Amino acid sequence: MTEPTEQHSSRIRRMWTLSEQFPPIPMLLVGFLTYCALDWSLQGLAGGSDPLVLTWRVIPGALSVTLLAFILRVYDELKDADSDRRLAAAGDERYMNRPIVTGAITEGDLHAARWLTSGVLLVCALSLGLKALIAFALAYYVFWLSFKWYFYPKIQESLFLALVTHNPLTLVVELYVVAMFWVGAAIPGPLWALGLLLLGLWFPLTAWETSRKIRLPDMETDYETYSKIFGWRGAACVSQTLVLISLGCLVGFGQVSGVGGGVFYGILGVGALVALGGVLRLLLKPTPAATKLRPFMEVYSFATQAGLCIAWGVSRGVSVNTGLLPWDVSQWAL
């Protein structure tokens, strides 16, 4: 009886190595901010002056956002296992200490994490009602298609194709949060304002993705980077452009929704200056350290989400309402 227990304990310890790439507390915070930024913005678009409402749905909602991001991390580990080993064998230092390369985690552990996460996601969707369950099924199906490279193997061979097919998964997560809102209220208009919000929160993640794979010419290896596709200056400018587009979308949303003012624009502006400052540093003084734009883009992404949450909280206030409990069957009415 002790041997199976020890095996399970060992598997859990191995799966925990994923926390190095997906730290649970910071990612739960990001999930909470993402959920609240979208949910409160939808409440704000509906108009009125009453305080925004924080219900029990924030728990399965924020957890779902976090776990969808986590399952993508697991999918990436599984999809990249062979290439990680190949790059490590070729001497790429960035891959020599990856858990899948060192044996700290196995494909079997990753599949176990995948199914465990899927189960928790299903429970979250069930607690939110039929509309949310249908939306979850659609989102999960799209995520599963990405795991299978959309049954188009050439995507594996092209970083650009991977970007244009996989990065929109962020938008899928955002639409799932919109569906969670739809469980309890109609989607407010105008829809183009909602579009500005979704794009404004999506493009920072696209900028983050492009910024983390930039190397100077003498740093390049067999690993495909965006600097190989666009050149290191071009790749940096792609990230910069995405930040500027996001900034424009969120400023436009602020004007329409009324969330604007010094608080929102101040936080948003500081975040954008940090991101653009990182790009400018690289362009003016290209060094290996300057190519690490990822932290700068993370600051901007955090500013977009936290800025919306803080600005809505300051302008409208927030009330806590347990509201509809998870076991109330009336939520299952379409």
PDB file of N, CA and C in Angstrom, residues 92-150:
ATOM      1  N   ASP A  92      22.262  25.012 -26.294  1.00  0.00           N
ATOM      2  CA  ASP A  92      21.534  26.243 -25.973  1.00  0.00           C
ATOM      3  C   ASP A  92      21.315  26.290 -24.462  1.00  0.00           C
ATOM      4  N   GLU A  93      21.981  27.230 -23.790  1.00  0.00           N
ATOM      5  CA  GLU A  93      21.948  27.296 -22.320  1.00  0.00           C
ATOM      6  C   GLU A  93      20.552  27.557 -21.773  1.00  0.00           C
ATOM      7  N   ARG A  94      19.698  28.190 -22.571  1.00  0.00           N
ATOM      8  CA  ARG A  94      18.357  28.495 -22.092  1.00  0.00           C
ATOM      9  C   ARG A  94      17.507  27.240 -21.943  1.00  0.00           C
ATOM     10  N   TYR A  95      17.960  26.140 -22.502  1.00  0.00           N
ATOM     11  CA  TYR A  95      17.144  24.919 -22.505  1.00  0.00           C
ATOM     12  C   TYR A  95      17.793  23.759 -21.767  1.00  0.00           C
ATOM     13  N   MET A  96      19.031  23.910 -21.379  1.00  0.00           N
ATOM     14  CA  MET A  96      19.740  22.800 -20.742  1.00  0.00           C
ATOM     15  C   MET A  96      19.180  22.463 -19.360  1.00  0.00           C
ATOM     16  N   ASN A  97      18.563  23.441 -18.700  1.00  0.00           N
ATOM     17  CA  ASN A  97      18.033  23.205 -17.353  1.00  0.00           C
ATOM     18  C   ASN A  97      16.517  23.114 -17.322  1.00  0.00           C
ATOM     19  N   ARG A  98      15.885  22.969 -18.485  1.00  0.00           N
ATOM     20  CA  ARG A  98      14.431  22.824 -18.501  1.00  0.00           C
ATOM     21  C   ARG A  98      14.030  21.522 -17.815  1.00  0.00           C
ATOM     22  N   PRO A  99      12.948  21.504 -17.031  1.00  0.00           N
ATOM     23  CA  PRO A  99      12.549  20.301 -16.281  1.00  0.00           C
ATOM     24  C   PRO A  99      12.396  19.061 -17.156  1.00  0.00           C
ATOM     25  N   ILE A 100      11.839  19.230 -18.352  1.00  0.00           N
ATOM     26  CA  ILE A 100      11.630  18.082 -19.221  1.00  0.00           C
ATOM     27  C   ILE A 100      12.960  17.544 -19.735  1.00  0.00           C
ATOM     28  N   VAL A 101      13.981  18.396 -19.798  1.00  0.00           N
ATOM     29  CA  VAL A 101      15.303  17.988 -20.261  1.00  0.00           C
ATOM     30  C   VAL A 101      16.066  17.278 -19.152  1.00  0.00           C
ATOM     31  N   THR A 102      16.000  17.834 -17.954  1.00  0.00           N
ATOM     32  CA  THR A 102      16.742  17.255 -16.831  1.00  0.00           C
ATOM     33  C   THR A 102      16.069  16.014 -16.254  1.00  0.00           C
ATOM     34  N   GLY A 103      14.801  15.801 -16.623  1.00  0.00           N
ATOM     35  CA  GLY A 103      14.065  14.673 -16.062  1.00  0.00           C
ATOM     36  C   GLY A 103      13.340  15.015 -14.780  1.00  0.00           C
ATOM     37  N   ALA A 104      13.334  16.300 -14.403  1.00  0.00           N
ATOM     38  CA  ALA A 104      12.620  16.711 -13.194  1.00  0.00           C
ATOM     39  C   ALA A 104      11.118  16.499 -13.333  1.00  0.00           C
ATOM     40  N   ILE A 105      10.652  16.420 -14.584  1.00  0.00           N
ATOM     41  CA  ILE A 105       9.244  16.130 -14.859  1.00  0.00           C
ATOM     42  C   ILE A 105       9.191  15.273 -16.117  1.00  0.00           C
ATOM     43  N   THR A 106       8.161  14.468 -16.242  1.00  0.00           N
ATOM     44  CA  THR A 106       8.040  13.582 -17.396  1.00  0.00           C
ATOM     45  C   THR A 106       6.767  13.910 -18.172  1.00  0.00           C
ATOM     46  N   GLU A 107       6.676  13.349 -19.393  1.00  0.00           N
ATOM     47  CA  GLU A 107       5.458  13.541 -20.168  1.00  0.00           C
ATOM     48  C   GLU A 107       4.243  12.981 -19.431  1.00  0.00           C
ATOM     49  N   GLY A 108       4.440  11.880 -18.716  1.00  0.00           N
ATOM     50  CA  GLY A 108       3.338  11.314 -17.941  1.00  0.00           C
ATOM     51  C   GLY A 108       2.848  12.265 -16.864  1.00  0.00           C
ATOM     52  N   ASP A 109       3.776  12.949 -16.209  1.00  0.00           N
ATOM     53  CA  ASP A 109       3.397  13.939 -15.195  1.00  0.00           C
ATOM     54  C   ASP A 109       2.618  15.085 -15.828  1.00  0.00           C
ATOM     55  N   LEU A 110       3.049  15.508 -17.005  1.00  0.00           N
ATOM     56  CA  LEU A 110       2.383  16.618 -17.693  1.00  0.00           C
ATOM     57  C   LEU A 110       0.962  16.240 -18.100  1.00  0.00           C
ATOM     58  N   HIS A 111       0.789  15.006 -18.561  1.00  0.00           N
ATOM     59  CA  HIS A 111      -0.566  14.561 -18.914  1.00  0.00           C
ATOM     60  C   HIS A 111      -1.439  14.474 -17.664  1.00  0.00           C
ATOM     61  N   ALA A 112      -0.871  14.045 -16.545  1.00  0.00           N
ATOM     62  CA  ALA A 112      -1.635  14.002 -15.294  1.00  0.00           C
ATOM     63  C   ALA A 112      -2.060  15.410 -14.885  1.00  0.00           C
ATOM     64  N   ALA A 113      -1.149  16.374 -15.000  1.00  0.00           N
ATOM     65  CA  ALA A 113      -1.471  17.766 -14.683  1.00  0.00           C
ATOM     66  C   ALA A 113      -2.542  18.297 -15.631  1.00  0.00           C
ATOM     67  N   ARG A 114      -2.455  17.880 -16.882  1.00  0.00           N
ATOM     68  CA  ARG A 114      -3.433  18.312 -17.885  1.00  0.00           C
ATOM     69  C   ARG A 114      -4.837  17.866 -17.517  1.00  0.00           C
ATOM     70  N   TRP A 115      -4.992  16.582 -17.165  1.00  0.00           N
ATOM     71  CA  TRP A 115      -6.323  16.078 -16.871  1.00  0.00           C
ATOM     72  C   TRP A 115      -6.844  16.577 -15.530  1.00  0.00           C
ATOM     73  N   LEU A 116      -5.965  16.738 -14.556  1.00  0.00           N
ATOM     74  CA  LEU A 116      -6.383  17.288 -13.269  1.00  0.00           C
ATOM     75  C   LEU A 116      -6.896  18.714 -13.448  1.00  0.00           C
ATOM     76  N   THR A 117      -6.159  19.507 -14.211  1.00  0.00           N
ATOM     77  CA  THR A 117      -6.572  20.888 -14.477  1.00  0.00           C
ATOM     78  C   THR A 117      -7.888  20.929 -15.230  1.00  0.00           C
ATOM     79  N   SER A 118      -8.045  20.044 -16.206  1.00  0.00           N
ATOM     80  CA  SER A 118      -9.288  19.993 -16.980  1.00  0.00           C
ATOM     81  C   SER A 118     -10.477  19.699 -16.082  1.00  0.00           C
ATOM     82  N   GLY A 119     -10.283  18.804 -15.113  1.00  0.00           N
ATOM     83  CA  GLY A 119     -11.360  18.471 -14.188  1.00  0.00           C
ATOM     84  C   GLY A 119     -11.779  19.658 -13.345  1.00  0.00           C
ATOM     85  N   VAL A 120     -10.813  20.408 -12.822  1.00  0.00           N
ATOM     86  CA  VAL A 120     -11.135  21.588 -12.006  1.00  0.00           C
ATOM     87  C   VAL A 120     -11.833  22.641 -12.854  1.00  0.00           C
ATOM     88  N   LEU A 121     -11.384  22.826 -14.087  1.00  0.00           N
ATOM     89  CA  LEU A 121     -12.027  23.782 -14.993  1.00  0.00           C
ATOM     90  C   LEU A 121     -13.479  23.402 -15.255  1.00  0.00           C
ATOM     91  N   LEU A 122     -13.731  22.114 -15.420  1.00  0.00           N
ATOM     92  CA  LEU A 122     -15.099  21.656 -15.659  1.00  0.00           C
ATOM     93  C   LEU A 122     -15.984  21.943 -14.452  1.00  0.00           C
ATOM     94  N   VAL A 123     -15.465  21.716 -13.250  1.00  0.00           N
ATOM     95  CA  VAL A 123     -16.230  22.002 -12.034  1.00  0.00           C
ATOM     96  C   VAL A 123     -16.553  23.501 -11.950  1.00  0.00           C
ATOM     97  N   CYS A 124     -15.575  24.346 -12.282  1.00  0.00           N
ATOM     98  CA  CYS A 124     -15.808  25.798 -12.273  1.00  0.00           C
ATOM     99  C   CYS A 124     -16.917  26.174 -13.242  1.00  0.00           C
ATOM    100  N   ALA A 125     -16.875  25.600 -14.445  1.00  0.00           N
ATOM    101  CA  ALA A 125     -17.893  25.912 -15.447  1.00  0.00           C
ATOM    102  C   ALA A 125     -19.263  25.427 -15.005  1.00  0.00           C
ATOM    103  N   LEU A 126     -19.329  24.240 -14.418  1.00  0.00           N
ATOM    104  CA  LEU A 126     -20.606  23.708 -13.938  1.00  0.00           C
ATOM    105  C   LEU A 126     -21.216  24.605 -12.869  1.00  0.00           C
ATOM    106  N   SER A 127     -20.380  25.184 -12.033  1.00  0.00           N
ATOM    107  CA  SER A 127     -20.890  26.040 -10.961  1.00  0.00           C
ATOM    108  C   SER A 127     -21.473  27.342 -11.493  1.00  0.00           C
ATOM    109  N   LEU A 128     -21.071  27.728 -12.698  1.00  0.00           N
ATOM    110  CA  LEU A 128     -21.497  29.016 -13.246  1.00  0.00           C
ATOM    111  C   LEU A 128     -22.768  28.927 -14.078  1.00  0.00           C
ATOM    112  N   GLY A 129     -23.183  27.742 -14.457  1.00  0.00           N
ATOM    113  CA  GLY A 129     -24.425  27.612 -15.192  1.00  0.00           C
ATOM    114  C   GLY A 129     -24.239  27.118 -16.616  1.00  0.00           C
ATOM    115  N   LEU A 130     -25.381  26.905 -17.298  1.00  0.00           N
ATOM    116  CA  LEU A 130     -25.382  26.280 -18.616  1.00  0.00           C
ATOM    117  C   LEU A 130     -24.688  27.128 -19.668  1.00  0.00           C
ATOM    118  N   LYS A 131     -24.941  28.435 -19.663  1.00  0.00           N
ATOM    119  CA  LYS A 131     -24.293  29.306 -20.648  1.00  0.00           C
ATOM    120  C   LYS A 131     -22.775  29.253 -20.506  1.00  0.00           C
ATOM    121  N   ALA A 132     -22.315  29.312 -19.265  1.00  0.00           N
ATOM    122  CA  ALA A 132     -20.870  29.259 -19.018  1.00  0.00           C
ATOM    123  C   ALA A 132     -20.308  27.894 -19.410  1.00  0.00           C
ATOM    124  N   LEU A 133     -21.073  26.828 -19.174  1.00  0.00           N
ATOM    125  CA  LEU A 133     -20.608  25.488 -19.531  1.00  0.00           C
ATOM    126  C   LEU A 133     -20.444  25.351 -21.032  1.00  0.00           C
ATOM    127  N   ILE A 134     -21.406  25.890 -21.797  1.00  0.00           N
ATOM    128  CA  ILE A 134     -21.309  25.846 -23.250  1.00  0.00           C
ATOM    129  C   ILE A 134     -20.105  26.659 -23.728  1.00  0.00           C
ATOM    130  N   ALA A 135     -19.923  27.843 -23.144  1.00  0.00           N
ATOM    131  CA  ALA A 135     -18.778  28.683 -23.514  1.00  0.00           C
ATOM    132  C   ALA A 135     -17.466  27.994 -23.158  1.00  0.00           C
ATOM    133  N   PHE A 136     -17.439  27.328 -21.998  1.00  0.00           N
ATOM    134  CA  PHE A 136     -16.233  26.610 -21.607  1.00  0.00           C
ATOM    135  C   PHE A 136     -15.922  25.484 -22.585  1.00  0.00           C
ATOM    136  N   ALA A 137     -16.954  24.743 -22.984  1.00  0.00           N
ATOM    137  CA  ALA A 137     -16.743  23.639 -23.924  1.00  0.00           C
ATOM    138  C   ALA A 137     -16.135  24.156 -25.230  1.00  0.00           C
ATOM    139  N   LEU A 138     -16.623  25.281 -25.712  1.00  0.00           N
ATOM    140  CA  LEU A 138     -16.083  25.856 -26.942  1.00  0.00           C
ATOM    141  C   LEU A 138     -14.639  26.312 -26.746  1.00  0.00           C
ATOM    142  N   ALA A 139     -14.382  27.002 -25.621  1.00  0.00           N
ATOM    143  CA  ALA A 139     -13.019  27.489 -25.344  1.00  0.00           C
ATOM    144  C   ALA A 139     -12.055  26.310 -25.188  1.00  0.00           C
ATOM    145  N   TYR A 140     -12.490  25.290 -24.463  1.00  0.00           N
ATOM    146  CA  TYR A 140     -11.618  24.130 -24.229  1.00  0.00           C
ATOM    147  C   TYR A 140     -11.325  23.409 -25.542  1.00  0.00           C
ATOM    148  N   TYR A 141     -12.315  23.353 -26.415  1.00  0.00           N
ATOM    149  CA  TYR A 141     -12.123  22.705 -27.716  1.00  0.00           C
ATOM    150  C   TYR A 141     -11.081  23.450 -28.542  1.00  0.00           C
ATOM    151  N   VAL A 142     -11.149  24.781 -28.534  1.00  0.00           N
ATOM    152  CA  VAL A 142     -10.156  25.576 -29.269  1.00  0.00           C
ATOM    153  C   VAL A 142      -8.768  25.365 -28.675  1.00  0.00           C
ATOM    154  N   PHE A 143      -8.689  25.316 -27.347  1.00  0.00           N
ATOM    155  CA  PHE A 143      -7.404  25.065 -26.693  1.00  0.00           C
ATOM    156  C   PHE A 143      -6.859  23.686 -27.081  1.00  0.00           C
ATOM    157  N   TRP A 144      -7.751  22.691 -27.109  1.00  0.00           N
ATOM    158  CA  TRP A 144      -7.329  21.346 -27.488  1.00  0.00           C
ATOM    159  C   TRP A 144      -6.836  21.321 -28.935  1.00  0.00           C
ATOM    160  N   LEU A 145      -7.501  22.057 -29.818  1.00  0.00           N
ATOM    161  CA  LEU A 145      -7.043  22.152 -31.205  1.00  0.00           C
ATOM    162  C   LEU A 145      -5.632  22.727 -31.272  1.00  0.00           C
ATOM    163  N   SER A 146      -5.341  23.719 -30.413  1.00  0.00           N
ATOM    164  CA  SER A 146      -3.993  24.294 -30.401  1.00  0.00           C
ATOM    165  C   SER A 146      -2.981  23.254 -29.943  1.00  0.00           C
ATOM    166  N   PHE A 147      -3.389  22.385 -29.023  1.00  0.00           N
ATOM    167  CA  PHE A 147      -2.518  21.303 -28.555  1.00  0.00           C
ATOM    168  C   PHE A 147      -2.175  20.353 -29.699  1.00  0.00           C
ATOM    169  N   LYS A 148      -3.092  20.205 -30.629  1.00  0.00           N
ATOM    170  CA  LYS A 148      -2.900  19.337 -31.786  1.00  0.00           C
ATOM    171  C   LYS A 148      -2.369  20.118 -32.998  1.00  0.00           C
ATOM    172  N   TRP A 149      -1.912  21.356 -32.758  1.00  0.00           N
ATOM    173  CA  TRP A 149      -1.415  22.223 -33.838  1.00  0.00           C
ATOM    174  C   TRP A 149      -2.485  22.437 -34.907  1.00  0.00           C
ATOM    175  N   TYR A 150      -3.751  22.425 -34.487  1.00  0.00           N
ATOM    176  CA  TYR A 150      -4.874  22.622 -35.405  1.00  0.00           C
ATOM    177  C   TYR A 150      -4.834  21.628 -36.566  1.00  0.00           C
TER     178      TYR A 150
END
